[in-house]
Coordinates of C-alpha atoms in Angstrom, one line a residue:
X539 CA 110.6 67.1 77.1
X540 CA 113.2 69.8 77.6
X541 CA 115.2 70.4 80.8
X542 CA 117.1 73.7 81.5
X543 CA 120.1 73.5 83.8
X544 CA 120.2 75.8 86.8
X545 CA 123.1 77.3 88.7
X546 CA 124.5 75.4 91.7
X547 CA 122.6 76.2 94.9
X548 CA 124.3 78.5 97.4
X549 CA 125.3 77.4 100.9
X550 CA 122.7 77.5 103.7
X551 CA 122.4 80.7 105.7
X552 CA 121.8 81.2 109.4
X553 CA 118.5 83.0 109.1
X554 CA 118.1 83.6 112.9
X555 CA 121.2 85.8 113.0
X556 CA 120.2 89.2 114.5
X557 CA 116.5 88.5 114.4
X558 CA 114.0 89.5 117.1
X559 CA 114.0 87.1 120.1
X560 CA 111.9 86.6 123.2
X561 CA 112.3 84.1 126.0
X562 CA 111.7 83.2 129.6
X563 CA 113.1 85.5 132.3
X564 CA 116.9 86.0 132.0
X565 CA 119.3 85.3 134.8
X566 CA 120.5 88.9 134.5
X567 CA 119.7 91.7 132.0
X568 CA 123.0 91.2 130.2
X569 CA 122.1 87.6 129.4
X570 CA 119.0 88.3 127.3
X571 CA 117.5 86.3 124.4
X572 CA 119.2 88.6 121.9
X573 CA 122.6 87.2 123.0
X574 CA 121.7 83.8 121.5
X575 CA 121.4 85.2 117.9
X576 CA 124.2 87.8 117.9
X577 CA 126.6 85.5 116.0
X578 CA 129.1 85.3 118.8
X579 CA 130.2 82.8 121.5
X580 CA 133.5 84.5 122.4
X581 CA 132.3 87.5 124.4
X582 CA 132.7 85.9 127.8
X583 CA 130.2 84.3 130.2
X584 CA 127.5 86.9 129.5
X585 CA 127.6 86.3 125.7
X586 CA 124.7 83.9 126.1
X587 CA 121.0 83.6 126.9
X588 CA 120.6 82.4 130.4
X589 CA 117.4 81.5 132.2
X590 CA 116.5 79.6 135.4
X591 CA 112.7 80.1 135.1
X592 CA 110.4 77.2 135.8
X593 CA 109.6 77.0 132.1
X594 CA 112.6 77.9 130.0
X595 CA 112.2 78.8 126.3
X596 CA 113.8 80.9 123.6
X597 CA 111.9 82.0 120.5
X598 CA 113.1 83.6 117.3
X599 CA 110.9 85.5 114.8
X600 CA 112.5 85.1 111.4
X601 CA 110.4 88.0 110.0
X602 CA 108.9 86.0 107.2
X603 CA 108.3 82.3 106.2
X604 CA 111.6 80.6 105.5
X605 CA 112.2 77.0 104.4
X606 CA 114.3 75.5 107.2
X607 CA 116.6 72.5 107.0
X608 CA 118.9 72.6 110.0
X609 CA 119.4 73.9 113.6
X610 CA 122.7 74.3 115.5
X611 CA 122.7 74.9 119.2
X612 CA 125.8 76.1 121.0
X613 CA 125.6 75.2 124.6
X614 CA 127.6 76.2 127.7
X615 CA 130.8 74.4 126.7
X616 CA 130.9 76.3 123.4
X617 CA 131.2 79.5 125.3
X618 CA 134.0 78.2 127.6
X619 CA 131.9 77.1 130.5
X620 CA 131.9 73.6 132.0
X621 CA 130.5 70.8 129.7
X622 CA 128.5 69.7 132.8
X623 CA 126.3 72.8 132.1
X624 CA 125.5 71.8 128.5
X625 CA 121.8 71.4 127.8
X626 CA 120.8 67.8 128.1
X627 CA 117.1 67.7 127.0
X628 CA 115.2 70.1 124.8
X629 CA 112.8 70.4 121.9
X630 CA 112.8 72.7 118.9
X631 CA 109.4 73.7 117.5
X632 CA 108.4 75.6 114.5
X633 CA 105.3 77.7 113.6
X634 CA 104.0 79.9 110.8
X635 CA 101.8 82.1 113.0
X636 CA 103.6 82.2 116.4
X637 CA 100.6 80.5 118.1
X638 CA 100.4 76.9 116.9
X639 CA 103.8 75.1 117.2
X640 CA 104.9 71.7 115.8
X641 CA 107.8 69.7 117.2
X642 CA 110.7 69.5 114.7
X643 CA 113.4 68.1 117.0
X644 CA 113.4 66.3 120.3
X645 CA 116.6 65.6 122.2
X646 CA 116.9 63.7 125.5
X647 CA 120.6 62.9 126.0
X648 CA 122.8 65.6 124.6
X649 CA 126.2 66.1 126.2
X650 CA 128.0 67.9 123.3
X651 CA 129.1 71.5 123.4
X652 CA 127.6 72.0 120.0
X653 CA 124.6 70.0 118.7
X654 CA 123.4 69.9 115.1
X655 CA 119.9 68.8 114.1
X656 CA 118.8 68.2 110.4
X657 CA 115.2 68.2 109.5
X658 CA 113.1 67.7 106.4
X659 CA 112.6 71.0 104.6
X660 CA 109.9 72.9 106.6
X661 CA 108.5 76.3 106.2
X662 CA 108.2 78.4 109.4
X663 CA 108.5 82.0 110.6
X664 CA 108.8 81.3 114.3
X665 CA 111.3 78.8 115.9
X666 CA 111.2 78.0 119.6
X667 CA 113.8 76.2 121.7
X668 CA 112.2 74.7 124.9
X669 CA 114.6 73.4 127.5
X670 CA 113.4 70.5 129.7
X671 CA 116.7 69.5 131.3
X672 CA 119.1 72.5 131.3
X673 CA 122.2 70.7 132.6
X674 CA 123.7 67.3 132.6
X675 CA 122.5 66.7 136.2
X676 CA 119.1 68.1 137.3
X677 CA 117.1 70.8 135.6
X678 CA 119.5 73.6 136.5
X679 CA 119.9 76.8 134.4
X680 CA 119.6 77.1 130.6
X681 CA 122.8 78.5 129.0
X682 CA 122.6 78.9 125.2
X683 CA 125.5 80.8 123.6
X684 CA 124.0 80.6 120.1
X685 CA 120.8 79.3 118.5
X686 CA 121.3 79.0 114.7
X687 CA 118.5 78.3 112.2
X688 CA 119.6 77.4 108.7
X689 CA 117.6 77.5 105.5
X690 CA 117.9 74.8 102.8
X691 CA 120.4 76.8 100.8
X692 CA 120.6 80.1 99.0
X693 CA 119.8 82.2 102.1
X694 CA 116.4 83.5 103.0
X695 CA 113.6 82.9 100.5
X696 CA 114.5 84.8 97.3
X697 CA 112.5 88.0 96.6
X698 CA 110.2 88.5 93.6
X699 CA 109.5 85.9 90.9
X700 CA 110.6 82.5 92.3
X701 CA 110.3 80.8 88.9
X702 CA 112.7 83.2 87.2
X703 CA 115.5 81.2 85.4
X704 CA 114.6 78.0 87.3
X705 CA 114.7 74.6 85.6
X706 CA 111.6 74.1 83.5
X707 CA 110.1 71.0 81.8
X708 CA 107.0 70.6 79.7
X709 CA 105.1 68.8 77.1
X710 CA 106.6 68.7 73.5
X711 CA 107.2 72.2 72.2
X712 CA 105.8 73.5 68.9
X713 CA 109.3 74.3 67.8
X714 CA 112.8 73.8 69.3
X715 CA 113.0 77.6 69.9
X716 CA 109.8 77.6 72.0
X717 CA 110.8 75.3 74.8
X718 CA 109.8 75.6 78.5
X719 CA 112.8 77.7 79.4
X720 CA 111.3 80.6 77.4
X721 CA 108.4 80.8 80.0
X722 CA 110.8 81.5 82.9
X723 CA 113.4 83.8 81.2
X724 CA 111.9 87.0 82.4
X725 CA 111.1 88.3 79.0
X726 CA 108.0 88.8 76.8
X727 CA 109.6 91.1 74.2
X728 CA 111.7 88.8 72.2
X729 CA 109.2 88.1 69.4
X730 CA 106.8 85.3 68.8
X731 CA 109.3 82.6 69.8
X732 CA 109.9 84.2 73.2
X733 CA 107.4 81.8 74.7
X734 CA 106.7 78.2 75.6
X735 CA 104.4 76.7 73.0
X736 CA 102.9 73.2 72.9
X737 CA 100.2 71.4 70.9
X738 CA 100.6 68.0 72.6
X739 CA 97.6 66.1 73.6
X740 CA 98.4 66.7 77.3
X741 CA 99.9 70.2 77.7
X742 CA 101.8 71.1 80.8
X743 CA 104.6 73.4 82.0
X744 CA 106.5 72.6 85.2
X745 CA 109.0 74.7 87.2
X746 CA 111.4 73.3 89.8
X747 CA 112.0 76.0 92.4
X748 CA 115.0 74.0 93.6
X749 CA 114.0 74.0 97.2
X750 CA 110.7 74.0 99.1
X751 CA 109.5 77.6 99.0
X752 CA 106.4 79.3 100.4
X753 CA 104.3 80.1 97.4
X754 CA 101.0 82.0 97.3
X755 CA 100.4 83.4 93.9
X756 CA 101.3 83.5 90.2
X757 CA 101.2 85.8 87.1
X758 CA 100.7 84.2 83.7
X759 CA 101.5 86.2 80.6
X760 CA 99.6 84.8 77.7
X761 CA 99.8 85.3 73.9
X762 CA 98.6 88.8 73.9
X763 CA 101.3 89.9 76.4
X764 CA 103.9 88.9 73.8
X765 CA 102.2 90.8 70.9
X766 CA 100.2 88.0 69.4
X767 CA 96.4 88.1 68.9
X768 CA 94.4 88.0 72.1
X769 CA 92.3 85.3 70.5
X770 CA 95.3 83.0 71.3
X771 CA 95.2 83.8 75.0
X772 CA 94.9 80.6 77.2
X773 CA 91.2 80.1 78.0
X774 CA 91.3 77.2 80.4
X775 CA 94.0 76.0 82.7
X776 CA 94.9 74.9 86.2
X777 CA 97.9 75.6 88.5
X778 CA 99.2 72.8 90.8
X779 CA 101.9 72.6 93.4
X780 CA 103.9 69.8 94.9
X781 CA 106.7 69.3 97.4
X782 CA 108.0 66.1 95.8
X783 CA 107.2 66.4 92.0
X784 CA 104.8 63.4 92.2
X785 CA 101.8 64.3 94.3
X786 CA 100.3 67.6 93.1
X787 CA 97.5 69.8 94.6
X788 CA 95.4 72.1 92.5
X789 CA 95.5 75.7 93.8
X790 CA 93.9 77.6 90.9
X791 CA 91.3 76.6 88.2
X792 CA 90.5 79.0 85.3
X793 CA 88.0 78.8 82.4
X794 CA 86.9 81.4 80.0
X795 CA 89.9 83.6 80.3
X796 CA 90.4 86.3 77.6
X797 CA 93.0 88.5 79.3
X798 CA 96.6 89.0 78.2
X799 CA 97.9 88.8 81.8
X800 CA 96.2 86.9 84.6
X801 CA 96.9 87.0 88.3
X802 CA 96.2 84.1 90.6
X803 CA 96.3 83.9 94.4
X804 CA 95.9 81.0 96.9
X805 CA 96.6 80.3 100.6
X806 CA 100.3 80.2 101.0
X807 CA 101.8 76.8 101.1
X808 CA 105.2 75.0 100.8
X809 CA 106.1 73.8 97.3
X810 CA 109.1 73.0 95.3
X811 CA 107.3 72.2 92.0
X812 CA 104.7 74.4 90.3
X813 CA 102.8 73.1 87.3
X814 CA 100.6 74.8 84.7
X815 CA 98.1 72.5 82.9
X816 CA 96.6 73.9 79.7
X817 CA 93.3 72.6 78.2
X818 CA 93.4 74.7 75.0
X819 CA 94.4 73.1 71.6
X820 CA 97.7 75.1 71.7
X821 CA 99.4 76.6 74.7
X822 CA 101.2 79.9 74.3
X823 CA 102.8 81.1 77.5
X824 CA 105.2 84.0 77.3
X825 CA 105.9 84.0 81.1
X826 CA 104.9 81.9 84.1
X827 CA 105.8 83.6 87.3
X828 CA 105.5 82.3 90.9
X829 CA 105.5 84.4 94.0
X830 CA 105.7 84.0 97.8
X831 CA 102.9 86.5 98.2
X832 CA 100.0 87.1 95.9
X833 CA 101.1 89.7 93.4
X834 CA 99.5 93.2 93.7
X835 CA 96.9 94.5 91.3
X836 CA 98.5 95.9 88.1
X837 CA 102.0 95.5 86.9
X838 CA 104.8 93.4 88.5
X839 CA 105.1 93.1 92.2
X840 CA 108.0 93.9 94.4
X841 CA 108.8 91.6 97.3
X842 CA 105.5 91.8 99.3
X843 CA 105.7 91.6 103.0
X844 CA 103.9 88.6 104.5
X845 CA 101.8 90.9 106.6
X846 CA 100.2 92.7 103.6
X847 CA 97.4 90.4 102.4
X848 CA 95.7 91.0 99.1
X849 CA 92.6 92.5 100.8
X850 CA 92.0 94.2 104.1
X851 CA 89.1 95.8 105.9
X852 CA 90.0 99.4 106.7
X853 CA 90.3 99.4 110.5
X854 CA 91.0 103.1 111.0
X855 CA 88.3 105.3 112.6
X856 CA 85.7 102.6 112.1
X857 CA 85.8 103.1 108.3
X858 CA 85.3 99.3 107.7
X859 CA 85.7 99.7 103.9
X860 CA 87.0 96.7 101.9
X861 CA 90.4 97.6 100.5
X862 CA 92.4 96.0 97.7
X863 CA 96.2 95.9 97.7
X864 CA 97.5 97.7 94.6
X865 CA 101.2 97.8 95.4
X866 CA 103.6 96.2 97.9
X867 CA 107.2 95.6 98.7
X868 CA 109.2 94.6 101.8
X869 CA 108.6 98.0 103.4
X870 CA 105.1 99.3 102.5
X871 CA 101.8 98.2 101.0
X872 CA 99.2 100.5 99.5
X873 CA 95.5 99.7 99.4
X874 CA 92.7 101.4 97.4
X875 CA 89.0 101.5 98.0
X876 CA 86.6 100.5 95.1
X877 CA 86.1 104.1 94.0
X878 CA 89.8 104.8 93.8
X879 CA 90.4 101.5 91.9
X880 CA 87.9 102.7 89.3
X881 CA 90.0 105.8 88.4
X882 CA 92.4 105.6 85.4
X883 CA 95.6 103.9 86.6
X884 CA 97.8 106.7 85.3
X885 CA 96.1 109.1 87.7
X886 CA 97.1 107.2 90.8
X887 CA 100.3 105.4 89.7
X888 CA 102.5 107.9 91.5
X889 CA 101.1 107.2 95.0
X890 CA 102.6 103.8 95.9
X891 CA 106.2 104.8 95.1
X892 CA 105.8 108.1 96.9
X893 CA 104.5 106.4 100.1
X894 CA 107.5 104.0 100.1
X895 CA 110.0 106.8 99.5
X896 CA 108.6 108.7 102.5
X897 CA 108.5 105.7 104.8
X898 CA 112.0 104.6 103.9
X899 CA 113.4 108.1 104.5
X900 CA 111.7 108.5 107.9
X901 CA 112.7 105.0 109.0
X902 CA 116.3 105.5 108.2
X903 CA 116.4 109.1 109.5
X904 CA 114.7 108.4 112.9
X905 CA 115.5 104.7 113.2
X906 CA 118.3 104.8 115.8
X907 CA 117.4 104.1 119.4
X908 CA 118.8 105.6 122.6
X909 CA 117.6 102.6 124.7
X910 CA 116.8 99.4 122.8
X911 CA 114.2 97.5 124.7
X912 CA 113.3 94.2 122.9
X913 CA 109.6 94.0 122.3
X914 CA 107.8 90.6 122.1
X915 CA 105.6 89.5 119.2
X916 CA 103.4 90.7 117.8
X917 CA 104.9 94.2 118.4
X918 CA 108.7 93.4 118.1
X919 CA 111.5 93.6 117.5
X920 CA 112.8 96.6 119.4
X921 CA 113.1 100.3 118.7
X922 CA 116.0 100.2 116.2
X923 CA 114.6 100.6 112.7
X924 CA 111.2 101.2 114.1
X925 CA 109.5 100.4 110.8
X926 CA 110.1 96.7 111.3
X927 CA 109.0 93.9 111.5
X928 CA 105.7 94.8 109.8
X929 CA 105.3 97.0 106.7
X930 CA 103.6 100.4 106.6
X931 CA 100.0 100.0 105.5
X932 CA 98.5 102.9 103.5
X933 CA 94.7 103.0 103.0
X934 CA 93.6 105.5 100.3
X935 CA 90.1 106.6 99.5
X936 CA 88.4 108.5 96.6
X937 CA 86.0 111.3 97.6
X938 CA 85.5 110.1 101.2
X939 CA 87.2 110.2 104.6
X940 CA 88.9 113.4 103.5
X941 CA 92.2 114.3 105.2
X942 CA 94.3 111.8 107.1
X943 CA 94.7 109.8 110.3
X944 CA 97.0 107.1 111.6
X945 CA 97.5 104.0 113.7
X946 CA 100.9 102.7 114.7
X947 CA 102.7 99.5 115.8
X948 CA 101.5 99.8 119.4
X949 CA 97.8 99.9 118.4
X950 CA 96.2 96.5 118.8
X951 CA 93.1 97.4 116.7
X952 CA 95.5 97.9 113.7
X953 CA 97.1 94.5 114.1
X954 CA 100.1 96.3 115.5
X955 CA 100.8 97.8 112.1
X956 CA 102.0 101.3 111.3
X957 CA 99.1 102.7 109.2
X958 CA 98.1 105.9 107.4
X959 CA 94.6 106.5 106.1
X960 CA 94.1 109.3 103.5
X961 CA 91.0 110.4 101.5
X962 CA 90.7 113.0 98.7
X963 CA 88.8 113.7 95.6
X964 CA 91.7 115.0 93.5
X965 CA 94.1 112.0 93.1
X966 CA 96.9 113.0 90.8
X967 CA 100.6 113.6 90.9
X968 CA 100.0 117.3 90.8
X969 CA 98.0 117.4 94.0
X970 CA 100.3 119.1 96.5
X971 CA 97.9 118.7 99.3
X972 CA 97.9 114.9 99.0
X973 CA 101.7 114.8 99.1
X974 CA 101.7 117.0 102.2
X975 CA 99.0 114.8 103.9
X976 CA 100.9 111.6 103.3
X977 CA 104.2 113.0 104.5
X978 CA 102.4 114.6 107.5
X979 CA 100.7 111.4 108.6
X980 CA 103.9 109.4 108.4
X981 CA 105.6 112.1 110.6
X982 CA 103.0 111.3 113.2
X983 CA 104.1 107.7 113.2
X984 CA 107.6 108.8 113.8
X985 CA 106.7 110.8 116.9
X986 CA 104.2 108.2 118.2
X987 CA 106.1 104.9 117.5
X988 CA 109.8 105.5 117.3
X989 CA 112.2 104.6 120.1
X990 CA 110.1 101.6 121.2
X991 CA 107.8 103.9 123.2
X992 CA 104.2 104.8 122.4
X993 CA 102.8 108.3 122.0
X994 CA 104.4 111.7 122.0
X995 CA 104.7 113.9 125.1
X996 CA 105.0 117.0 122.9
X997 CA 101.8 116.4 120.9
X998 CA 98.9 118.7 121.8
X999 CA 99.8 121.6 124.1
X1000 CA 103.3 122.0 122.9
X1001 CA 103.4 121.6 119.1
X1002 CA 99.8 120.7 118.4
X1003 CA 99.0 118.5 115.4
X1004 CA 101.9 119.1 114.8
X1005 CA 104.4 121.9 114.3
X1006 CA 107.3 119.5 114.2
X1007 CA 105.8 117.8 111.1
X1008 CA 106.6 121.0 109.2
X1009 CA 110.4 120.5 109.6
X1010 CA 109.9 116.8 109.2
X1011 CA 108.2 117.3 105.8
X1012 CA 110.6 120.0 104.7
X1013 CA 113.6 117.8 105.4
X1014 CA 112.1 114.9 103.4
X1015 CA 111.4 117.1 100.4
X1016 CA 114.8 118.8 100.5
X1017 CA 117.0 115.7 101.1
X1018 CA 115.2 113.5 98.5
X1019 CA 115.7 116.1 95.8
X1020 CA 112.1 117.3 95.6
X1021 CA 113.2 120.9 95.3
X1022 CA 109.9 122.4 94.2
X1023 CA 108.0 120.9 97.1
X1024 CA 110.8 121.9 99.5
X1025 CA 110.6 125.5 98.3
X1026 CA 106.9 125.5 98.4
X1027 CA 106.6 124.3 102.0
X1028 CA 109.5 126.5 103.1
X1029 CA 107.6 129.6 102.0
X1030 CA 104.3 128.4 103.4
X1031 CA 105.7 127.3 106.8
X1032 CA 107.8 130.4 107.2
X1033 CA 104.6 132.5 107.1
X1034 CA 102.7 130.2 109.5
X1035 CA 101.7 131.5 112.9
X1036 CA 100.2 129.5 115.8
X1037 CA 99.2 130.1 119.4
X1038 CA 101.5 127.3 120.6
X1039 CA 102.8 126.2 123.0
X1040 CA 99.7 126.9 125.2
X1041 CA 99.7 130.6 126.0
X1042 CA 101.8 131.8 123.1
X1043 CA 100.7 134.5 120.7
X1044 CA 101.3 134.1 117.0
X1045 CA 104.5 132.1 117.4
X1046 CA 106.5 131.4 114.2
X1047 CA 107.6 127.9 114.9
X1048 CA 109.2 127.1 111.5
X1049 CA 110.9 130.5 111.1
X1050 CA 112.0 131.1 114.7
X1051 CA 112.5 127.7 116.1
X1052 CA 112.8 124.6 114.0
X1053 CA 114.5 125.9 110.9
X1054 CA 117.2 127.8 112.8
X1055 CA 117.9 124.7 114.8
X1056 CA 117.9 122.6 111.6
X1057 CA 120.5 124.7 109.9
X1058 CA 122.6 125.2 113.1
X1059 CA 122.9 121.4 113.6
X1060 CA 123.9 120.5 110.0
X1061 CA 120.7 120.7 108.0
X1062 CA 119.5 117.2 108.9
X1063 CA 117.2 115.8 111.6
X1064 CA 119.7 114.2 113.9
X1065 CA 118.8 116.8 116.6
X1066 CA 115.2 115.6 116.5
X1067 CA 116.3 112.0 116.6
X1068 CA 118.3 112.9 119.7
X1069 CA 115.2 114.7 121.2
X1070 CA 113.1 111.5 120.8
X1071 CA 116.0 109.5 122.2
X1072 CA 116.1 111.7 125.3
X1073 CA 112.4 111.2 125.8
X1074 CA 112.9 107.5 125.6
X1075 CA 115.7 107.6 128.2
X1076 CA 114.2 110.0 130.8
X1077 CA 110.6 111.1 130.4
X1078 CA 108.1 109.2 132.6
X1079 CA 106.6 106.0 131.1
X1080 CA 104.4 103.1 132.1
X1081 CA 103.7 99.7 130.7
X1082 CA 100.8 98.9 128.3
X1083 CA 99.7 96.1 125.9
X1084 CA 100.0 93.5 128.6
X1085 CA 103.6 94.7 129.4
X1086 CA 104.6 94.4 125.8
X1087 CA 105.8 98.0 125.5
X1088 CA 106.0 101.4 127.3
X1089 CA 103.9 104.5 126.8
X1090 CA 104.6 108.0 128.0
X1091 CA 102.7 108.7 131.2
X1092 CA 101.8 112.3 130.4
X1093 CA 102.3 115.3 128.1
X1094 CA 105.2 117.7 128.8
X1095 CA 105.0 121.4 129.6
X1096 CA 106.9 124.1 127.6
X1097 CA 109.7 124.3 130.1
X1098 CA 110.3 120.6 129.9
X1099 CA 110.1 120.7 126.1
X1100 CA 112.8 123.4 125.9
X1101 CA 115.0 121.6 128.4
X1102 CA 114.9 118.3 126.4
X1103 CA 115.4 120.2 123.1
X1104 CA 118.4 122.0 124.7
X1105 CA 119.8 118.6 125.5
X1106 CA 119.2 117.4 121.9
X1107 CA 120.9 120.5 120.4
X1108 CA 123.7 120.8 123.0
X1109 CA 123.1 124.3 124.2
X1110 CA 120.7 126.3 126.4
X1111 CA 117.7 127.3 124.2
X1112 CA 115.8 129.2 126.9
X1113 CA 116.5 132.6 125.5
X1114 CA 115.7 131.5 122.0
X1115 CA 112.4 130.0 123.4
X1116 CA 111.5 133.3 125.0
X1117 CA 111.7 135.1 121.6
X1118 CA 110.1 132.3 119.6
X1119 CA 107.2 131.4 122.0
X1120 CA 106.8 134.7 123.9
X1121 CA 104.2 134.1 126.6
X1122 CA 104.0 130.4 125.8
X1123 CA 107.4 129.9 127.5
X1124 CA 107.6 129.9 131.3
X1125 CA 111.1 130.2 132.7
X1126 CA 110.0 128.8 136.1
X1127 CA 108.9 125.6 134.3
X1128 CA 112.2 125.5 132.5
X1129 CA 114.2 125.8 135.8
X1130 CA 112.0 123.1 137.4
X1131 CA 112.6 120.8 134.4
X1132 CA 116.4 121.2 134.8
X1133 CA 115.9 120.1 138.5
X1134 CA 113.6 117.3 137.6
X1135 CA 115.7 115.9 134.8
X1136 CA 119.3 116.6 135.8
X1137 CA 120.6 113.8 133.5
X1138 CA 120.0 116.1 130.5
X1139 CA 123.1 118.4 130.2
X1140 CA 124.2 120.9 127.7

């Protein structure tokens, strides 16, 4: 049996720091749940979460399953207030789904300014602090200056292959150079000895992940993956997991395999040890990889977001097609329908990376928020970095559902996910229309889901569907170095004419409005980010989704549009609007907008 030493584990990390929080009603707006995870206790008496509600609770969404080992609660005394106000009785609960919670800590007699609570390693995404006696005498008011949640060491669960370079043991090797460590070294290209090989009567390979991790899938690279004959590929084997190295649970059973590389998925569970048991006469394993999330189809996975399952039913426009995840990372997941899966991989390989590039660019470009309103689960967190906490979902179809449509984080039917849905019959990297549809649909998510507010007041009568997307797309192509696409759409959009806003005649939106403002303000999209921010601050809104978020009450008229755009750019654009939009611009509406929204100045 061979044991490979591993690096020393890193210190535990406060995985609650800066994460989305919700809670019972705050004493005052400045004492919101977010103050309990901001990493500070020295900002004065308002640097805390405070609540005197009948039921007092504070809940943190860690964003993904994390193996937790400790909690630290900093009570009133830690922030400089009287120790008499320290929380006396409370419970800390954990959950993987935000619905079913399990008690992890129960305290009935705390008097300390800071209390520390160790627990057995537990996987959870949501952590809730429920206060039952808020002060030393009577129920009183809850005052929590900081609520810290620590993992079991090494920070949040590592991304990618959890078995990579971890300690490995196994049955006797065929040769000293073919020990268990070769199956977790991240390589299959080092020749025939770059594998674990065993001909023992009982053949097994076991990896110690060094902490309880949430695991849900594996990739095994058999003999053929290392250049040997496919006849040597492992035919029969099982995969087992364990939290203690003694009691193992079988999560995958395989017989009759002939593939060079196999992919295995199971319901996510906590495990520290993962074991491969081989029934063949000789085991030849070039790589044994273990993942938090089931790996995508084809190739190596990135760090899949927990909200991107291996399969999904397409929920857009009642399509109801069964979709298979082909690519994923922490930011985006791409799903193909069966017809698209059947195409040669080389024809579609460009799409996942392109989707992610577009999404990351938009998220960073339009991610700031003029007014940050924390949003409760499942929508959360707030409007900063609006692409979080869930990934973008892209549903792609071959020869059906042509064109594109979207859902966003405020749509319950989509599971509160930002989603694009695109169909075409010419999937290839040379298809300019497909690139434009993908970028266009993701622009819709920006206007309908950024700033923590649902919908777009300018959609429809002002810029239709949607003239602003032209400058949005052009900026993406230009600023990500896609020069040919940038030049192509610049020429196309410069020649476009539309009868928008309502009443206009042959208005040249790109030529006479958006592109001049783009170049005037520095050739980036900060002026549009400011425009969406002004809408967030001042345009009429109402509550929806059981008061989880706001939605714009109505569409805007052309005068209001020009007034808000003037505020975003910093100068009066009414004369420019008269030339660009001709009869679509109404100066009386503009003057009325200035009176209705006097907060917008320029």
